[in-house]
Amino acid sequence: MNMNSIELVDCDVHCAINSIDDLLPYLPEVWQRYVRESGFRGPPPSWYPKMKRHASRDDSHPPSGRVPGSDFEFLKHQHLDLWRIDRAVMNPLYPVDCLPHVDLGAALASAHNDYMIHEWYERDERMRGSIIVPWKSPELAIREIERVGGHPRVVQIILLVCTGALYGQRQFHPIWEAAARHGLVVGIHWGGSEPPRASGAAPSYYLEYHVNLAQAAMAQIVSFVCEGAFEHCPNLRVAIIEGGTAWLPSLMWRLDKDWRGCRMEVPWLRRRPSDYIRDHIRLTTQPIEEPDNPHHLMQVIEHMGSDRMLMFSTDYPHWDFDSPSRALPAALPKPLRQRILADNAIEFYHLT
Amino acid sequence: MNMNSIELVDCDVHCAINSIDDLLPYLPEVWQRYVRESGFRGPPPSWYPKMKRHASRDDSHPPSGRVPGSDFEFLKHQHLDLWRIDRAVMNPLYPVDCLPHVDLGAALASAHNDYMIHEWYERDERMRGSIIVPWKSPELAIREIERVGGHPRVVQIILLVCTGALYGQRQFHPIWEAAARHGLVVGIHWGGSEPPRASGAAPSYYLEYHVNLAQAAMAQIVSFVCEGAFEHCPNLRVAIIEGGTAWLPSLMWRLDKDWRGCRMEVPWLRRRPSDYIRDHIRLTTQPIEEPDNPHHLMQVIEHMGSDRMLMFSTDYPHWDFDSPSRALPAALPKPLRQRILADNAIEFYHLT
């Protein structure tokens, strides 16, 4: 397929289950019984009220009564058809990988992956899917990647950015090796089981929580680079999803400068941190920053030192949705627009 | 005094005690005895080895054998005289305010403040000083501000950026009110008793720790703005010291955008977050970002939407010292250079 036949890739579309009942047919009997008898209904909602029901657009609640993002036909019509999206990377955000009970979480992750593959990813040729892996146990996570990571519609393992882990750390490298072996991107998405604590304290408001998760994204990038994950695993690709974009140049500049002063400490790094970032990491655009002067955002993209870093995303059906027609600055040169809207994602996710 | 007679202000010079023995004459007998009998020698060093002894320049160890920054005459000659610094904001970084024993910490903070005022700030007319306050107890912190905050050489209370607290939160507002009443800036400096945990996890390396403390600075700014600290205390001024500079525009853009979506949650905010930031917050320059193309940094300063945001600093005597002659891009227009090198600090710290 010619790259030019794919003109719009949305790298962050959320599919969801309506409730844990959707997963029961995919769960082993022992965990079905556990769910029935324990009354467990899934991971709890956040302590930060989210301003909108299910954090979703008012118009995204399907007539079927299912929760936003959980009605396959409704999502296709309201989003993929309306915007003529050629490829959508589907990101389920069910944080069972964060449960303290690792085996229960692993069973729910497997059930969730089977549900999404069979009831979503296989049923529309535009969809490419992410799988959830129980990263708290690298052994179980690798087993899940071996089980479903080779499915032709699966392109990514999806993690949440703030879960009490720095994913660059050594205990996780075998998982990322397994992902790379299967050609999967490691996607790190806004959200998680923990509040972001850049100063050690949890913020008071959802507004702060929402803004500060960008700091968690920065910390994850720093971790992957400094731990040598890209030296250890040269085919590893990491997508930072819904983390923002405009802070990337400042992070690269600071990391390069500090690395010059501290490189004795991380002798396995053979190149500048920003070189690893440009080769191995991409950012999705939503929520794209909106300076009063849109030209400033174009300067920031220039500061990244590459036209390959950004991949367009909408975050459908969430409240802070960016539309394909209006999110990018109107003055963006056409070749760069095409890179962001489609080509960068086609290359990074190996889309066809 | 005409502003033009002050041409170079260094907003981050570190004075230090050589050891806790320097403080003993300033401590009440009960705490002198505690120190003698307990063997306590001060807050422990960080778990992250700092690449350089005392994190300091090789040439900053005084012939007297005292630790870098603790020899008054040596510091004056090596730094203030050499660079012809007109005013230096002195920032002692002795983290006794972070001790679990709040009263011991408060006593040590008072002793440290008396030592610095009498043995440093009063002894050189170029020096303006910061005081340490036991912020874990707002009552004791206010008492310390009332005790020494009116000293004519004291211009700032100094905090560390990563101590397990978000300083914008409500319990701290009475302290900031007291600081504002005495005309003091609230300075928040790189470092602290905790590792930065933007994703919930502590990083592995000093390189990461060093880079990620910028995230703690961002979280502190977000906290001050969202909690309405600047509405509650209209004269409050906050200096972010050694946190970096180039991330500020992206933070303002994201915070403004998210505030538009979440402003129902923080109804006390009457203006855009970036308006509060431009009116109440300044950043010191060191460690200034060094993009390959220095013009990019000048664009970032333009993105801040104000030529008042940056105040020059060296971080003497630390290893990542920025020199007055070389730190700022050579192409910086002269009026902006003068603002950064002196005028912004003169206005913000009310220097004479």
XYZ file of C-alpha atoms in Angstrom:
704
model
C 0.000 0.000 0.000
C 1.287 3.445 -0.890
C 1.811 5.669 2.119
C -0.152 8.389 0.409
C -3.354 6.378 0.531
C -3.335 6.835 4.310
C -3.938 10.514 4.910
C -5.177 10.636 8.488
C -4.018 8.491 11.406
C -5.511 9.077 14.832
C -3.005 7.747 17.351
C -5.227 7.940 20.404
C -8.786 6.616 20.172
C -10.231 5.062 23.294
C -12.238 1.882 23.245
C -13.661 0.704 26.529
C -15.631 -2.054 28.097
C -19.030 -1.035 29.443
C -18.406 -2.935 32.670
C -16.548 -5.957 33.918
C -19.506 -8.053 32.698
C -18.118 -7.711 29.154
C -14.997 -9.556 30.287
C -16.607 -12.476 32.117
C -16.898 -14.725 29.028
C -13.165 -14.281 28.468
C -12.111 -15.016 32.072
C -11.102 -18.437 33.423
C -13.733 -19.947 35.726
C -11.685 -19.285 38.885
C -11.602 -15.528 38.223
C -15.209 -15.422 37.044
C -16.148 -16.831 40.415
C -13.819 -14.377 42.183
C -15.526 -11.446 40.460
C -19.017 -12.765 41.242
C -18.326 -13.527 44.890
C -16.037 -10.604 45.779
C -18.264 -7.956 44.292
C -15.179 -6.502 42.580
C -16.365 -4.267 39.752
C -13.014 -3.151 38.371
C -10.371 -0.586 39.318
C -11.807 2.318 41.319
C -12.207 5.783 39.792
C -9.685 8.473 40.646
C -9.968 10.638 43.759
C -9.901 13.637 41.415
C -13.431 14.279 40.060
C -13.014 14.582 36.313
C -15.252 17.541 35.434
C -17.250 15.480 32.894
C -19.058 12.145 33.279
C -16.561 9.424 32.295
C -14.249 12.358 31.401
C -16.081 12.333 28.076
C -17.644 14.675 25.570
C -21.336 15.277 26.250
C -22.247 13.943 22.790
C -20.226 10.749 23.116
C -22.714 8.853 25.291
C -24.202 6.240 22.933
C -27.993 5.792 22.655
C -27.424 2.185 23.679
C -26.753 3.421 27.198
C -23.260 1.979 27.214
C -20.447 4.201 28.484
C -18.600 6.457 25.999
C -16.149 4.522 23.843
C -17.756 1.145 24.553
C -20.266 0.980 21.672
C -18.435 -0.281 18.594
C -20.925 0.910 15.937
C -21.469 4.278 17.601
C -17.727 4.969 17.854
C -17.194 4.003 14.220
C -19.904 6.346 12.984
C -19.349 9.241 15.353
C -15.598 9.269 15.018
C -13.923 7.172 12.310
C -16.543 7.794 9.611
C -17.198 11.438 10.408
C -13.530 12.435 10.287
C -12.605 9.942 7.535
C -9.892 8.471 9.679
C -7.795 5.972 7.738
C -6.109 4.309 10.674
C -6.897 4.550 14.383
C -4.611 3.308 17.130
C -7.075 2.055 19.740
C -6.009 2.580 23.333
C -8.061 0.890 26.031
C -7.271 2.409 29.419
C -8.475 -0.260 31.812
C -5.800 -0.122 34.557
C -5.944 -3.729 35.703
C -2.180 -3.879 35.279
C -2.031 -1.592 38.326
C -4.009 -3.851 40.683
C -2.121 -5.016 43.772
C -3.259 -8.602 43.006
C -0.922 -9.270 40.097
C -2.461 -12.581 38.981
C -6.000 -11.216 39.031
C -4.755 -8.193 37.096
C -3.008 -10.449 34.595
C -6.156 -12.533 34.075
C -8.255 -9.400 33.577
C -5.664 -7.981 31.174
C -5.777 -11.162 29.097
C -9.572 -11.154 29.080
C -9.551 -7.498 28.100
C -7.073 -8.122 25.293
C -9.134 -11.028 23.928
C -12.320 -8.958 24.129
C -10.750 -6.013 22.299
C -9.076 -8.134 19.638
C -12.195 -10.139 18.842
C -14.927 -7.567 19.355
C -13.071 -4.479 18.128
C -9.719 -4.705 16.378
C -10.673 -7.579 14.053
C -13.996 -6.026 13.106
C -12.833 -2.841 11.360
C -9.883 -2.690 9.019
C -9.067 0.862 10.103
C -8.361 -0.180 13.668
C -4.958 -1.096 15.068
C -4.934 -2.118 18.668
C -3.060 -1.883 21.926
C -2.814 -4.640 24.502
C -2.565 -4.374 28.264
C 0.281 -6.279 29.916
C 0.769 -7.053 33.625
C 4.091 -5.213 33.826
C 4.371 -5.645 37.598
C 5.406 -9.210 36.766
C 7.795 -9.129 33.808
C 7.357 -12.901 33.480
C 3.573 -12.657 33.121
C 3.867 -9.590 30.885
C 6.187 -11.410 28.496
C 3.834 -14.408 28.498
C 0.951 -12.116 27.447
C 3.061 -10.541 24.701
C 3.969 -14.004 23.427
C 0.284 -14.985 23.546
C -1.324 -12.074 21.654
C 1.457 -9.682 20.595
C 1.788 -11.395 17.229
C -1.810 -10.713 16.229
C -1.692 -8.733 12.960
C -3.936 -5.983 14.324
C -1.918 -5.453 17.517
C 0.686 -2.682 17.236
C 1.326 -1.528 20.781
C 1.415 -2.395 24.458
C -0.245 0.360 26.392
C 0.937 1.630 29.784
C -0.207 4.492 31.975
C 2.307 7.198 32.748
C 1.852 7.518 36.500
C 1.701 4.160 38.246
C 4.561 4.351 40.735
C 7.050 3.024 38.195
C 9.792 4.476 36.014
C 9.539 2.181 33.027
C 13.124 2.691 31.924
C 14.388 0.840 35.009
C 16.202 -2.436 34.508
C 13.587 -4.856 35.825
C 11.331 -3.898 32.903
C 13.841 -4.290 30.054
C 12.875 -7.928 29.328
C 9.289 -6.759 28.700
C 10.401 -4.099 26.245
C 12.671 -6.609 24.516
C 9.685 -8.909 24.047
C 7.628 -6.000 22.695
C 10.376 -5.045 20.246
C 10.727 -8.675 19.143
C 7.052 -8.613 18.173
C 7.373 -5.225 16.457
C 5.212 -3.548 19.099
C 5.500 0.061 20.190
C 5.560 0.724 23.943
C 2.861 3.371 24.378
C 2.769 5.406 27.581
C -0.526 7.195 28.038
C -1.768 9.945 30.355
C -3.261 8.581 33.607
C -2.490 5.890 36.107
C -3.066 4.610 39.579
C -1.006 7.265 41.353
C -1.107 11.048 41.551
C 1.952 12.742 40.021
C 4.324 13.725 42.832
C 7.138 15.675 41.220
C 7.804 17.447 44.528
C 6.780 14.457 46.612
C 3.234 15.701 47.277
C -0.060 14.930 45.557
C -1.817 17.931 43.992
C -5.207 19.163 45.179
C -7.134 19.546 41.927
C -7.903 17.672 38.753
C -6.586 20.740 36.915
C -3.202 20.255 38.566
C -3.355 16.491 38.123
C -4.086 16.955 34.425
C -1.236 19.428 33.900
C 1.280 17.593 36.067
C 0.999 14.273 34.286
C 3.173 15.913 31.622
C 5.902 15.847 34.279
C 5.428 12.096 34.599
C 5.872 11.796 30.833
C 9.137 13.743 31.067
C 10.361 11.501 33.883
C 9.595 8.380 31.816
C 11.599 9.704 28.853
C 14.523 10.580 31.124
C 14.350 7.091 32.648
C 14.351 5.239 29.302
C 17.314 7.279 28.086
C 19.448 7.242 31.242
C 18.960 3.548 31.987
C 20.333 2.729 28.552
C 17.124 1.032 27.395
C 17.771 2.058 23.797
C 21.331 0.716 23.879
C 20.090 -2.511 25.420
C 17.207 -2.811 22.986
C 18.009 -0.976 19.732
C 14.593 -1.690 18.183
C 12.607 -0.275 21.087
C 10.116 2.433 20.127
C 8.283 4.468 22.781
C 5.210 6.621 22.145
C 4.301 9.274 24.700
C 0.535 9.619 24.356
C -1.428 12.617 25.633
C 1.563 14.023 27.444
C 1.782 17.286 25.545
C 4.475 18.289 23.093
C 5.941 21.737 23.715
C 8.137 20.793 26.655
C 10.189 18.358 24.589
C 12.906 20.778 23.360
C 13.565 22.116 26.862
C 13.849 18.550 28.173
C 16.293 17.585 25.418
C 18.416 20.680 26.063
C 18.566 20.130 29.814
C 19.218 16.416 29.516
C 22.013 16.953 26.988
C 23.631 19.609 29.175
C 23.389 17.581 32.378
C 24.617 14.461 30.597
C 27.774 16.333 29.604
C 28.371 16.981 33.310
C 27.320 13.548 34.597
C 28.185 11.124 31.803
C 30.741 9.354 34.035
C 27.700 8.019 35.913
C 26.010 6.460 32.863
C 28.915 5.159 30.784
C 26.645 2.955 28.661
C 25.293 6.013 26.854
C 27.218 6.388 23.621
C 25.283 9.301 22.154
C 23.638 12.476 23.364
C 20.301 11.896 25.116
C 18.511 13.959 22.466
C 19.832 11.609 19.769
C 18.191 8.628 21.476
C 14.980 10.613 21.887
C 14.820 11.591 18.225
C 15.479 8.013 17.106
C 13.269 6.090 19.509
C 10.513 8.305 20.909
C 7.448 9.986 19.423
C 4.785 12.189 21.000
C 1.111 12.329 20.101
C -0.284 15.807 19.659
C -3.390 15.973 21.855
C -3.747 18.019 24.026
C -1.789 20.272 21.720
C -0.558 23.486 23.279
C -2.309 26.621 22.047
C -0.138 29.716 22.449
C -1.799 33.048 21.675
C 0.567 33.265 18.729
C 0.342 29.951 16.819
C 3.687 30.698 15.197
C 5.307 30.011 18.575
C 4.169 26.395 18.415
C 5.738 26.042 14.982
C 9.002 27.373 16.400
C 8.814 24.770 19.152
C 8.411 22.004 16.566
C 11.499 23.390 14.832
C 13.342 23.287 18.181
C 12.729 19.525 18.314
C 15.308 19.188 15.560
C 13.201 16.744 13.564
C 9.912 16.751 11.687
C 9.319 13.128 12.773
C 8.542 13.651 16.468
C 4.796 14.336 16.450
C 1.889 12.058 15.587
C -1.642 13.370 15.417
C -4.257 12.241 17.951
C -7.768 13.249 18.997
C -8.300 11.459 22.349
C -11.860 10.576 21.307
C -14.232 10.387 23.211
C -12.706 12.403 26.028
C -13.687 15.924 26.981
C -10.438 17.475 25.801
C -10.788 16.038 22.269
C -8.689 17.766 19.555
C -10.394 17.835 16.172
C -8.495 16.810 13.018
C -9.564 19.983 11.253
C -8.705 22.524 13.933
C -6.075 21.223 16.328
C -2.964 21.945 14.254
C -2.010 25.571 13.535
C -3.437 26.729 10.196
C -0.064 28.108 9.151
C 1.673 24.730 9.439
C 3.479 23.997 6.139
C 1.732 21.276 4.167
C 4.602 18.719 4.196
C 4.915 18.982 7.983
C 1.138 18.737 8.367
C 1.142 15.507 6.341
C 3.986 14.148 8.470
C 2.058 14.856 11.669
C -1.354 13.753 10.390
C -0.198 10.461 8.916
C 3.356 9.709 7.786
C 5.107 9.784 11.172
C 2.592 7.320 12.604
C 2.710 5.119 9.505
C 6.473 4.811 9.900
C 6.532 4.463 13.681
C 3.713 1.919 13.959
C 4.625 0.217 10.661
C 1.062 0.792 9.440
C -0.159 -0.583 6.140
C 20.322 54.969 43.921
C 19.933 54.835 40.183
C 19.111 51.398 38.869
C 21.870 51.775 36.312
C 24.550 51.774 38.972
C 23.761 48.102 39.577
C 24.830 46.279 36.447
C 25.200 42.694 37.580
C 23.057 40.840 40.106
C 23.792 37.198 40.829
C 20.575 35.685 42.177
C 22.035 32.410 43.348
C 25.261 32.434 45.343
C 25.653 29.760 47.975
C 27.038 30.468 51.400
C 27.442 27.516 53.720
C 28.499 26.576 57.175
C 31.594 24.421 57.384
C 29.942 22.104 59.888
C 27.353 22.201 62.634
C 30.108 23.489 64.936
C 29.676 26.914 63.333
C 26.104 26.980 64.643
C 26.725 25.898 68.228
C 27.324 29.433 69.569
C 23.950 30.464 68.142
C 21.977 27.500 69.540
C 20.117 27.469 72.876
C 21.845 25.334 75.526
C 19.254 22.533 75.278
C 19.966 22.003 71.580
C 23.723 22.455 71.993
C 23.591 19.581 74.444
C 21.392 17.561 72.077
C 23.906 17.965 69.280
C 26.840 17.062 71.525
C 25.215 13.997 73.075
C 23.334 12.638 70.055
C 26.249 12.824 67.674
C 23.942 14.487 65.144
C 26.101 16.244 62.570
C 23.419 17.754 60.375
C 21.112 16.526 57.630
C 22.532 13.508 55.797
C 23.855 13.790 52.247
C 21.689 12.572 49.394
C 21.602 8.934 48.285
C 22.596 10.200 44.826
C 26.398 10.655 44.674
C 26.921 14.140 43.269
C 29.770 13.641 40.787
C 31.921 16.315 42.478
C 32.979 16.707 46.129
C 30.356 18.915 47.820
C 28.857 19.211 44.305
C 31.389 22.005 43.849
C 33.877 23.333 41.342
C 37.343 21.865 41.820
C 38.793 25.345 42.324
C 36.249 26.405 44.942
C 37.794 24.540 47.886
C 39.338 27.311 50.033
C 42.940 27.042 51.247
C 41.538 27.341 54.768
C 40.298 23.780 54.425
C 36.685 24.821 54.965
C 34.078 23.426 52.570
C 33.274 25.357 49.378
C 31.117 28.395 50.012
C 31.896 28.520 53.731
C 34.943 30.825 53.672
C 33.711 34.422 53.602
C 36.901 36.076 52.349
C 37.620 33.381 49.782
C 34.098 33.579 48.344
C 34.283 37.362 48.123
C 37.551 37.300 46.229
C 36.953 34.282 44.025
C 33.448 35.231 43.051
C 32.127 38.711 43.888
C 35.365 40.584 43.186
C 36.418 38.582 40.139
C 33.105 39.016 38.330
C 32.441 42.530 39.687
C 29.079 41.448 41.032
C 27.109 44.415 42.345
C 24.522 42.477 44.301
C 24.456 38.806 45.265
C 21.411 37.024 46.638
C 22.944 34.565 49.094
C 21.176 31.228 49.341
C 22.221 28.889 52.120
C 20.936 25.385 51.428
C 21.072 23.783 54.853
C 17.920 21.627 54.837
C 17.168 21.655 58.560
C 13.625 22.743 57.690
C 13.161 19.199 56.343
C 14.129 17.378 59.552
C 11.410 15.170 61.035
C 12.058 16.820 64.446
C 10.383 20.147 63.747
C 11.545 21.959 66.894
C 15.162 20.863 66.457
C 14.924 21.953 62.821
C 13.460 25.297 63.849
C 16.232 25.888 66.387
C 18.893 25.019 63.820
C 17.215 27.265 61.235
C 17.261 30.192 63.678
C 20.907 29.552 64.550
C 21.740 29.321 60.869
C 19.925 32.565 60.110
C 21.707 34.395 62.934
C 25.053 33.015 61.786
C 24.484 34.076 58.182
C 23.152 37.507 59.056
C 25.976 38.347 61.441
C 28.902 36.577 59.807
C 27.961 37.081 56.162
C 25.112 39.371 55.113
C 26.078 42.275 57.397
C 29.744 42.084 56.445
C 29.569 42.924 52.733
C 27.327 45.563 51.268
C 26.900 43.588 48.050
C 25.210 40.703 49.833
C 21.468 40.265 50.273
C 20.428 37.236 52.205
C 17.911 34.443 52.437
C 16.610 32.955 55.636
C 15.544 29.382 56.356
C 12.106 28.936 57.921
C 10.658 25.785 59.534
C 7.742 25.576 57.092
C 6.511 22.247 58.450
C 5.109 24.314 61.309
C 3.513 27.467 59.885
C 3.371 28.894 63.424
C 7.111 28.494 63.984
C 7.875 29.666 60.444
C 5.907 32.875 60.971
C 7.644 33.412 64.300
C 11.034 33.175 62.553
C 9.938 35.605 59.845
C 8.770 38.038 62.526
C 12.100 37.610 64.328
C 14.568 38.182 61.479
C 12.566 38.904 58.292
C 12.739 42.642 58.909
C 16.533 42.737 58.837
C 17.514 45.193 56.079
C 19.830 42.686 54.398
C 17.238 39.878 54.306
C 15.290 39.716 51.040
C 14.039 36.143 50.772
C 12.954 33.009 52.550
C 14.576 30.039 50.888
C 12.874 26.687 50.353
C 13.946 23.548 48.543
C 11.821 22.400 45.642
C 11.433 18.720 46.474
C 10.594 18.115 50.111
C 7.317 16.221 49.939
C 5.285 19.435 49.909
C 3.420 21.482 47.322
C 3.964 24.944 48.707
C 0.870 26.428 47.107
C -1.372 24.351 49.382
C -3.542 26.150 51.886
C -1.764 25.227 55.101
C 1.237 27.276 53.942
C -0.573 30.482 52.952
C -0.097 32.135 56.384
C 3.668 31.747 55.951
C 3.633 33.398 52.533
C 1.440 36.184 53.881
C 4.013 36.842 56.590
C 6.788 36.827 53.990
C 4.890 39.289 51.796
C 4.203 41.514 54.814
C 7.956 41.778 55.333
C 8.619 42.358 51.646
C 10.366 39.020 51.292
C 10.446 36.907 48.156
C 9.633 33.212 48.537
C 12.565 31.528 46.811
C 12.269 27.872 45.799
C 15.621 26.314 45.020
C 16.749 23.082 43.368
C 17.188 20.220 45.879
C 15.398 18.863 48.877
C 14.928 15.929 51.170
C 12.992 13.773 48.691
C 13.701 12.394 45.235
C 11.416 13.803 42.528
C 8.674 11.266 41.828
C 6.674 12.639 38.922
C 5.569 9.109 38.000
C 5.543 7.928 41.603
C 8.996 6.319 41.450
C 12.433 7.602 42.463
C 14.971 7.811 39.644
C 18.148 5.725 39.605
C 20.822 8.313 38.804
C 21.988 11.748 39.857
C 21.687 12.721 36.187
C 17.963 11.908 36.304
C 17.578 13.484 39.730
C 19.208 16.655 38.465
C 17.028 16.864 35.355
C 13.800 15.853 37.076
C 13.918 18.523 39.755
C 12.731 20.865 36.993
C 9.485 18.870 37.139
C 9.221 19.662 40.841
C 9.616 23.356 39.996
C 6.774 23.079 37.485
C 4.564 21.364 40.058
C 5.249 24.148 42.585
C 4.247 26.834 40.085
C 1.066 24.932 39.193
C 0.288 24.583 42.898
C 0.739 28.282 43.734
C -1.466 29.292 40.803
C -4.243 26.712 41.195
C -4.577 27.098 44.954
C -5.241 30.804 44.468
C -2.193 31.850 46.486
C -1.793 35.004 44.409
C -5.451 35.955 44.851
C -5.170 35.308 48.569
C -1.895 37.192 48.862
C -1.598 39.799 46.089
C 1.916 40.876 47.119
C 3.375 37.397 47.055
C 6.460 37.009 44.846
C 7.939 33.586 44.103
C 11.399 32.983 42.621
C 12.129 29.605 41.058
C 15.878 29.174 41.506
C 17.966 26.712 39.518
C 14.927 25.071 37.999
C 15.720 25.867 34.383
C 13.874 28.293 32.150
C 12.927 26.880 28.757
C 9.970 24.786 29.943
C 8.073 27.845 31.169
C 6.175 28.694 27.944
C 4.949 25.125 27.496
C 3.768 25.073 31.105
C 1.885 28.357 30.703
C 0.231 27.158 27.487
C -0.861 23.863 28.968
C -2.046 25.393 32.218
C -4.051 28.068 30.378
C -5.657 25.462 28.118
C -6.506 23.067 30.932
C -7.803 25.911 33.076
C -10.278 26.790 30.325
C -11.604 23.236 30.587
C -11.476 22.937 34.389
C -12.076 26.450 35.684
C -15.344 25.363 37.358
C -13.103 23.517 39.817
C -11.027 26.560 40.835
C -13.556 29.415 40.820
C -11.257 31.695 42.824
C -9.028 32.194 39.792
C -10.069 35.415 38.100
C -7.372 35.541 35.445
C -5.533 33.141 33.190
C -2.852 31.116 34.986
C -0.172 32.622 32.761
C -1.204 36.110 33.924
C -0.524 35.170 37.546
C 2.783 33.617 36.551
C 3.948 36.713 34.682
C 2.966 38.988 37.569
C 4.197 36.963 40.525
C 6.898 34.499 39.482
C 10.465 34.837 38.216
C 13.021 32.226 37.218
C 16.769 32.389 37.690
C 18.814 31.474 34.654
C 21.298 28.852 35.822
C 21.480 26.113 34.565
C 20.534 27.889 31.382
C 19.545 25.632 28.530
C 22.032 25.477 25.676
C 20.393 24.513 22.385
C 22.726 23.892 19.450
C 21.192 26.987 17.886
C 21.287 29.791 20.520
C 18.596 31.616 18.601
C 16.138 28.962 19.792
C 16.640 30.067 23.381
C 15.874 33.647 22.412
C 12.650 32.464 20.799
C 11.751 30.679 24.031
C 12.255 33.899 25.982
C 9.934 35.598 23.505
C 7.388 32.814 24.097
C 7.294 33.789 27.782
C 5.422 36.903 26.734
C 7.471 39.163 28.979
C 11.062 40.351 29.234
C 10.762 40.365 33.037
C 10.724 36.629 33.742
C 14.436 35.791 33.960
C 17.031 36.828 36.530
C 20.683 35.968 36.079
C 22.396 33.514 38.439
C 25.681 31.616 38.609
C 25.122 28.966 41.311
C 28.625 29.612 42.667
C 30.413 27.474 43.919
C 28.643 24.472 42.437
C 29.961 22.304 39.647
C 27.391 23.477 37.109
C 28.302 27.162 37.566
C 27.227 29.510 34.744
C 29.654 32.361 34.151
C 28.397 35.946 33.810
C 30.362 36.420 30.605
C 29.350 33.270 28.764
C 26.055 31.888 30.035
C 23.690 34.127 28.067
C 23.557 33.812 24.262
C 25.897 36.325 22.613
C 23.145 37.444 20.257
C 20.839 38.536 23.080
C 19.747 42.157 22.431
C 21.416 44.562 24.852
C 18.236 45.823 26.586
C 17.096 42.259 27.297
C 20.583 41.340 28.515
C 20.495 44.239 30.961
C 17.041 43.166 32.173
C 18.269 39.623 32.822
C 21.641 40.597 34.291
C 20.292 43.195 36.692
C 17.037 45.099 36.265
C 14.605 42.222 36.705
C 16.246 41.221 39.985
C 16.464 44.833 41.171
C 12.723 45.208 40.697
C 11.728 41.791 42.028
C 13.936 41.846 45.131
C 13.544 45.620 45.620
C 17.320 45.969 45.583
C 19.049 49.278 46.253
